[in-house]
Amino acid sequence: MDPSNALLALDLIGGLAKQGDFRAAMQIVDQSLGLNDDHADLLSWKGHLCLALNQYDDAVQAYHDLFRRGYAQPGLKINCALAYFQTGKYEAAYELLAQIPELDVANTLLKARCLAHLENNSQAIAETYRLLTTCTPEQHAEVHGLLSLLYLDDAQYELAEKHCRTSLQLDNSQCDALITSASLSLYRLETETALIILEPLLAQHPEMGRLLAMKALSYMYAHQFDAAIQWYEKACQKMPGHVGSRVNLGWCYFSVKDYDRAESCFKEGLKIDRNFAECHGGLAIVNAVREKWSVSQEQLKRALKLDANCPSALFARALYLQVKGKTKEADSIMSGLMAFKSDLSVENLSEAMTKIILSRQP
């Protein structure tokens, strides 16, 4: 009877939202904004409800409408940052969070996650570590959990395991710590242990790209390449900017002798990161298999310039030396590849990959 009454509409929106009927609340918001298009409280509800309904781009638009009108409260910036984070726009999210001088623990953790995605692990670790002296006892598990994941991605495995253990002692369901624990098991090639941890996580977070990639890696280590391909394809859809998943997908295609798709994956990897040695090394091996030796040589040289220990490039060089009749030099390279052991596992990742390549020689 009184559709232009914004105050009445706001009461109804608040009541519906409290009941969890976000779609009905959104209908009232849209109807009311049609009659009061610059009403700040309605725009604010628009942003909040879009967040609740996972309509992140619309949430960002609503919050920026408020920013343009001069509303810049910390809560609005935090919510907009969360919407940006959910769409993978980590720099935009970080910039908003950096404008707020007194972030609480939860949103400092969000800021640290943004930094990690922006490959600034050292600052992410520093900001998260400081929280150990300010967070409540109930928050310690989450802080330790995130620290474990940050140290894992920084290849500081002992610290990752330490914080992982502390977090799970406080909360045995802490997600970041469980991801760390499963990852460390995978890195040790303890795939059965990893899967025991991974399966419940995937049931809770079926769209999380990192978990999809870990599932794919477990199949890859078991040489179940068709299954690994299916999971890596899903992971690459969720994480289009993750070069490691794209390269591993390439190796899986290589392993089933689909060299065209393998080559495509390695080239896609180069679009993500021109300096990722395994992309160049992968292309070197594909071209070696095709006996395009001059092209393979150029690519393996690029790979070794970026990483002198790149296993795929070294393997491509060994293949080339074998063709040239330099068996002794080729054997020396292969012996070096197979003899290396990492501190983390009995059989390291490079060795596992080399074995896959060896097992699939044409």
Coordinates of C-alpha atoms in Angstrom, one line a residue:
M1 CA 0.0 0.0 0.0
D2 CA 2.9 2.3 0.6
P3 CA 5.8 1.1 -1.6
S4 CA 7.8 4.3 -1.5
N5 CA 8.1 4.1 2.3
A6 CA 11.8 3.3 2.7
L7 CA 11.7 3.1 6.5
L8 CA 8.9 0.5 6.3
A9 CA 10.8 -1.4 3.6
L10 CA 13.9 -1.4 5.8
D11 CA 12.0 -3.0 8.7
L12 CA 10.7 -5.7 6.4
I13 CA 14.1 -6.3 4.8
G14 CA 15.7 -6.6 8.3
G15 CA 13.0 -9.1 9.4
L16 CA 13.3 -11.3 6.4
A17 CA 17.1 -11.3 6.6
K18 CA 16.9 -12.2 10.3
Q19 CA 14.8 -15.2 9.3
G20 CA 17.3 -16.2 6.6
D21 CA 15.0 -15.5 3.7
F22 CA 17.6 -13.5 1.8
R23 CA 15.9 -13.8 -1.6
A24 CA 12.7 -12.4 -0.4
A25 CA 14.6 -9.6 1.3
M26 CA 16.5 -8.9 -2.0
Q27 CA 13.1 -8.6 -3.8
I28 CA 12.1 -5.8 -1.4
V29 CA 15.5 -4.1 -1.7
D30 CA 15.3 -4.1 -5.5
Q31 CA 11.7 -2.8 -5.5
S32 CA 12.5 -0.1 -3.0
L33 CA 15.7 1.0 -4.8
G34 CA 13.5 1.4 -7.9
L35 CA 11.7 4.2 -6.0
N36 CA 14.7 5.4 -3.9
D37 CA 17.7 4.7 -6.0
D38 CA 20.2 6.8 -3.9
H39 CA 19.0 5.6 -0.4
A40 CA 22.2 4.6 1.5
D41 CA 20.6 2.1 3.8
L42 CA 19.0 0.3 0.9
L43 CA 22.2 0.2 -1.0
S44 CA 24.0 -1.1 2.1
W45 CA 21.4 -3.9 2.3
K46 CA 21.9 -4.6 -1.3
G47 CA 25.6 -5.2 -0.8
H48 CA 25.0 -7.4 2.4
L49 CA 22.4 -9.5 0.7
C50 CA 24.4 -10.0 -2.4
L51 CA 27.2 -11.3 -0.2
A52 CA 24.8 -13.7 1.5
L53 CA 23.6 -14.9 -1.8
N54 CA 27.1 -15.3 -3.3
Q55 CA 26.4 -12.6 -5.9
Y56 CA 29.8 -11.1 -5.4
D57 CA 30.1 -8.8 -8.4
D58 CA 26.7 -7.2 -7.6
A59 CA 27.9 -6.8 -4.0
V60 CA 31.0 -4.9 -5.2
Q61 CA 28.9 -2.6 -7.4
A62 CA 26.5 -1.8 -4.5
Y63 CA 29.4 -1.0 -2.1
H64 CA 31.1 1.2 -4.7
D65 CA 27.8 3.0 -5.2
L66 CA 28.0 3.9 -1.5
F67 CA 31.7 4.9 -1.8
R68 CA 30.9 7.3 -4.6
R69 CA 28.2 8.9 -2.4
G70 CA 30.8 9.5 0.3
Y71 CA 30.1 6.5 2.6
A72 CA 33.3 4.9 3.5
Q73 CA 32.8 3.2 6.9
P74 CA 35.2 0.4 7.7
G75 CA 32.5 -2.2 7.7
L76 CA 31.5 -1.4 4.1
K77 CA 35.2 -1.6 3.0
I78 CA 35.6 -4.9 4.8
N79 CA 32.5 -6.4 3.1
C80 CA 33.6 -5.1 -0.3
A81 CA 37.0 -6.6 0.3
L82 CA 35.4 -10.0 1.1
A83 CA 33.4 -9.8 -2.1
Y84 CA 36.6 -9.0 -4.1
F85 CA 38.4 -11.9 -2.4
Q86 CA 35.7 -14.4 -3.3
T87 CA 36.1 -13.4 -7.0
G88 CA 39.8 -13.8 -6.9
K89 CA 40.5 -10.0 -7.0
Y90 CA 43.1 -10.1 -4.2
E91 CA 44.8 -6.9 -4.9
A92 CA 41.6 -4.9 -4.8
A93 CA 40.6 -6.7 -1.6
Y94 CA 44.0 -6.0 0.0
E95 CA 43.9 -2.3 -1.0
L96 CA 40.6 -1.8 0.8
L97 CA 41.7 -3.7 4.0
A98 CA 45.0 -1.7 4.0
Q99 CA 42.9 1.5 4.4
I100 CA 41.6 0.3 7.8
P101 CA 44.1 1.0 10.6
E102 CA 42.5 -1.1 13.3
L103 CA 41.5 -4.4 11.8
D104 CA 40.2 -7.2 14.0
V105 CA 41.7 -10.6 14.0
A106 CA 39.4 -12.2 11.5
N107 CA 39.9 -9.5 8.9
T108 CA 43.6 -9.3 9.5
L109 CA 43.6 -13.0 8.6
L110 CA 41.7 -12.1 5.4
K111 CA 44.3 -9.5 4.7
A112 CA 47.1 -12.1 5.2
R113 CA 45.3 -14.4 2.8
C114 CA 45.2 -11.6 0.2
L115 CA 49.0 -11.1 0.6
A116 CA 49.6 -14.8 0.2
H117 CA 47.6 -14.9 -3.0
L118 CA 49.7 -11.9 -4.2
E119 CA 52.8 -14.0 -3.5
N120 CA 53.9 -11.8 -0.6
N121 CA 54.3 -14.7 1.8
S122 CA 56.9 -13.0 4.1
Q123 CA 54.5 -10.1 4.9
A124 CA 51.6 -12.5 5.2
I125 CA 53.5 -14.6 7.7
A126 CA 54.6 -11.5 9.7
E127 CA 51.1 -10.1 10.0
T128 CA 49.6 -13.5 11.0
Y129 CA 52.4 -14.2 13.5
R130 CA 51.7 -10.9 15.3
L131 CA 48.1 -12.1 15.9
L132 CA 49.4 -14.8 18.3
T133 CA 49.9 -12.1 21.0
T134 CA 46.6 -10.3 20.4
C135 CA 44.0 -13.0 19.5
T136 CA 41.7 -14.7 22.0
P137 CA 42.4 -18.3 23.1
E138 CA 39.5 -19.4 20.8
Q139 CA 41.2 -17.8 17.8
H140 CA 44.6 -19.5 18.3
A141 CA 43.6 -22.6 16.3
E142 CA 42.8 -20.5 13.2
V143 CA 45.9 -18.3 13.5
H144 CA 48.2 -21.4 13.9
G145 CA 46.3 -23.1 11.0
L146 CA 46.9 -20.2 8.6
L147 CA 50.5 -19.9 9.7
S148 CA 50.9 -23.6 8.9
L149 CA 49.6 -23.1 5.4
L150 CA 51.7 -20.0 4.8
Y151 CA 54.9 -21.7 6.0
L152 CA 54.0 -24.7 3.7
D153 CA 53.7 -22.5 0.7
D154 CA 57.0 -20.8 1.7
A155 CA 58.6 -24.3 1.7
Q156 CA 59.4 -24.0 5.4
Y157 CA 58.1 -27.5 6.1
E158 CA 59.3 -27.9 9.7
L159 CA 57.5 -24.7 10.8
A160 CA 54.5 -25.7 8.8
E161 CA 54.3 -29.0 10.6
K162 CA 54.8 -27.4 14.0
H163 CA 52.0 -24.9 13.6
C164 CA 49.8 -27.5 11.9
R165 CA 50.2 -29.8 15.0
T166 CA 49.5 -27.0 17.4
S167 CA 46.3 -25.9 15.5
L168 CA 44.9 -29.5 15.3
Q169 CA 45.6 -30.0 19.0
L170 CA 43.3 -27.0 19.7
D171 CA 40.8 -27.8 17.0
N172 CA 41.0 -31.1 15.1
S173 CA 38.7 -29.8 12.4
Q174 CA 40.6 -26.6 11.6
C175 CA 40.5 -26.4 7.8
D176 CA 43.9 -24.7 7.0
A177 CA 45.8 -27.1 9.3
L178 CA 44.1 -30.1 7.7
I179 CA 45.0 -28.9 4.3
T180 CA 48.6 -28.5 5.5
S181 CA 48.6 -32.0 7.0
A182 CA 47.2 -33.6 3.8
S183 CA 49.7 -31.6 1.7
L184 CA 52.7 -32.7 3.8
S185 CA 51.5 -36.3 3.5
L186 CA 51.2 -35.9 -0.3
Y187 CA 54.7 -34.4 -0.4
R188 CA 56.0 -37.5 1.4
L189 CA 54.1 -39.6 -1.2
E190 CA 52.0 -41.0 1.7
T191 CA 48.9 -40.9 -0.5
E192 CA 46.6 -43.1 1.6
T193 CA 47.2 -40.9 4.7
A194 CA 46.6 -37.8 2.6
L195 CA 43.3 -39.1 1.2
I196 CA 42.0 -40.0 4.7
I197 CA 42.3 -36.3 5.5
L198 CA 41.4 -35.0 2.1
E199 CA 38.1 -36.8 1.5
P200 CA 36.1 -35.2 4.4
L201 CA 37.6 -31.8 3.4
L202 CA 36.4 -32.2 -0.2
A203 CA 32.9 -33.2 1.1
Q204 CA 32.8 -29.9 3.0
H205 CA 34.4 -27.7 0.3
P206 CA 33.7 -29.4 -3.0
E207 CA 34.5 -26.2 -5.0
M208 CA 37.9 -25.4 -3.4
G209 CA 40.5 -25.4 -6.2
R210 CA 43.4 -26.3 -3.9
L211 CA 41.6 -29.5 -2.7
L212 CA 40.7 -30.5 -6.2
A213 CA 44.3 -30.2 -7.2
M214 CA 45.5 -32.3 -4.2
K215 CA 43.0 -35.0 -5.2
A216 CA 44.3 -34.9 -8.7
L217 CA 47.9 -35.2 -7.4
S218 CA 47.1 -38.3 -5.4
Y219 CA 45.7 -39.9 -8.6
M220 CA 48.8 -38.7 -10.5
Y221 CA 51.1 -40.4 -8.0
A222 CA 49.1 -43.6 -8.3
H223 CA 49.6 -43.4 -12.1
Q224 CA 45.8 -43.2 -12.5
F225 CA 46.2 -40.5 -15.1
D226 CA 42.7 -40.5 -16.6
A227 CA 41.2 -39.8 -13.1
A228 CA 44.0 -37.2 -12.4
I229 CA 43.1 -35.4 -15.7
Q230 CA 39.4 -35.1 -14.7
W231 CA 40.3 -33.6 -11.3
Y232 CA 43.0 -31.3 -12.7
E233 CA 40.6 -30.0 -15.3
K234 CA 38.2 -29.1 -12.4
A235 CA 41.1 -27.5 -10.4
C236 CA 42.2 -25.4 -13.4
Q237 CA 38.7 -24.1 -13.9
K238 CA 38.6 -23.0 -10.2
M239 CA 42.2 -21.7 -10.2
P240 CA 42.9 -20.4 -13.8
G241 CA 46.0 -18.5 -12.5
H242 CA 47.6 -21.5 -10.8
V243 CA 50.5 -22.5 -13.0
G244 CA 51.4 -25.7 -11.1
S245 CA 48.0 -27.3 -11.7
R246 CA 48.2 -26.5 -15.4
V247 CA 51.7 -28.0 -15.7
N248 CA 50.7 -31.2 -13.8
L249 CA 47.7 -31.5 -16.1
G250 CA 50.1 -31.3 -19.0
W251 CA 52.2 -34.1 -17.5
C252 CA 49.0 -36.2 -17.1
Y253 CA 48.2 -35.7 -20.8
F254 CA 51.8 -36.5 -21.7
S255 CA 51.5 -39.7 -19.6
V256 CA 48.5 -40.9 -21.7
K257 CA 50.4 -39.9 -24.9
D258 CA 48.1 -37.1 -25.7
Y259 CA 51.0 -34.8 -26.7
D260 CA 48.9 -32.1 -28.3
R261 CA 46.9 -31.5 -25.1
A262 CA 50.1 -31.7 -23.1
E263 CA 51.7 -29.1 -25.3
S264 CA 48.6 -26.9 -24.9
C265 CA 48.8 -27.1 -21.1
F266 CA 52.5 -26.2 -21.0
K267 CA 51.8 -23.2 -23.3
E268 CA 48.9 -22.1 -21.1
G269 CA 51.3 -22.3 -18.2
L270 CA 53.6 -19.9 -19.9
K271 CA 50.8 -17.4 -20.3
I272 CA 50.4 -17.5 -16.6
D273 CA 54.1 -17.4 -15.8
R274 CA 56.8 -17.0 -18.5
N275 CA 59.5 -17.7 -15.9
F276 CA 58.1 -21.1 -14.7
A277 CA 60.9 -23.5 -15.7
E278 CA 58.7 -26.6 -15.8
C279 CA 56.6 -25.1 -18.6
H280 CA 59.7 -24.7 -20.9
G281 CA 60.9 -28.2 -19.7
G282 CA 57.6 -29.8 -20.5
L283 CA 57.6 -28.3 -24.0
A284 CA 61.2 -29.5 -24.4
I285 CA 60.2 -33.1 -23.7
V286 CA 57.1 -32.9 -25.9
N287 CA 59.3 -31.8 -28.8
A288 CA 61.9 -34.4 -28.0
V289 CA 59.3 -37.1 -28.2
R290 CA 58.4 -35.6 -31.6
E291 CA 62.1 -35.6 -32.5
K292 CA 62.1 -31.9 -33.0
W293 CA 65.5 -31.7 -31.5
S294 CA 66.5 -28.1 -32.3
V295 CA 63.2 -26.7 -30.8
S296 CA 63.6 -29.0 -27.8
Q297 CA 67.1 -27.7 -27.3
E298 CA 66.0 -24.1 -27.3
Q299 CA 63.3 -24.8 -24.7
L300 CA 65.4 -26.9 -22.4
K301 CA 68.1 -24.1 -22.4
R302 CA 65.4 -21.6 -21.3
A303 CA 64.2 -24.0 -18.6
L304 CA 67.7 -24.6 -17.2
K305 CA 68.5 -20.9 -17.3
L306 CA 65.5 -20.4 -15.0
D307 CA 66.2 -23.5 -12.9
A308 CA 69.4 -25.4 -13.2
N309 CA 67.8 -28.5 -11.6
C310 CA 64.6 -28.5 -13.7
P311 CA 64.0 -32.3 -14.0
S312 CA 62.0 -32.2 -17.2
A313 CA 64.7 -30.1 -18.9
L314 CA 67.5 -32.4 -17.7
F315 CA 65.5 -35.4 -18.9
A316 CA 65.1 -33.7 -22.3
R317 CA 68.8 -33.1 -22.5
A318 CA 69.5 -36.8 -21.6
L319 CA 67.2 -37.9 -24.5
Y320 CA 69.1 -35.6 -26.9
L321 CA 72.4 -36.9 -25.7
Q322 CA 71.2 -40.5 -26.2
V323 CA 70.2 -39.7 -29.8
K324 CA 73.6 -38.1 -30.4
G325 CA 75.2 -41.3 -29.2
K326 CA 76.6 -39.7 -26.0
T327 CA 75.3 -42.5 -23.8
K328 CA 77.7 -41.9 -20.9
E329 CA 76.7 -38.2 -20.6
A330 CA 73.0 -39.2 -20.8
D331 CA 73.3 -41.8 -18.1
S332 CA 75.2 -39.4 -15.9
I333 CA 72.3 -36.9 -16.1
M334 CA 69.7 -39.7 -15.4
S335 CA 71.7 -41.0 -12.4
G336 CA 71.8 -37.5 -11.0
L337 CA 68.1 -37.1 -11.3
M338 CA 67.3 -40.5 -9.8
A339 CA 69.9 -40.2 -6.9
F340 CA 68.6 -36.9 -5.5
K341 CA 66.5 -37.1 -2.3
S342 CA 64.7 -34.3 -0.6
D343 CA 64.6 -33.6 3.1
L344 CA 60.8 -34.0 3.1
S345 CA 60.3 -37.4 1.5
V346 CA 61.9 -40.8 0.8
E347 CA 61.1 -40.3 -2.9
N348 CA 61.0 -36.6 -3.8
L349 CA 58.6 -34.9 -6.3
S350 CA 61.2 -34.5 -9.0
E351 CA 62.0 -38.2 -8.8
A352 CA 58.4 -39.2 -8.9
M353 CA 57.9 -37.1 -12.0
T354 CA 60.9 -38.5 -13.7
K355 CA 59.7 -42.0 -13.0
I356 CA 56.3 -41.1 -14.7
I357 CA 58.2 -39.7 -17.7
L358 CA 60.4 -42.8 -17.9
S359 CA 57.4 -45.2 -17.6
R360 CA 55.7 -43.5 -20.6
Q361 CA 58.5 -43.2 -23.1
P362 CA 57.2 -43.8 -26.6

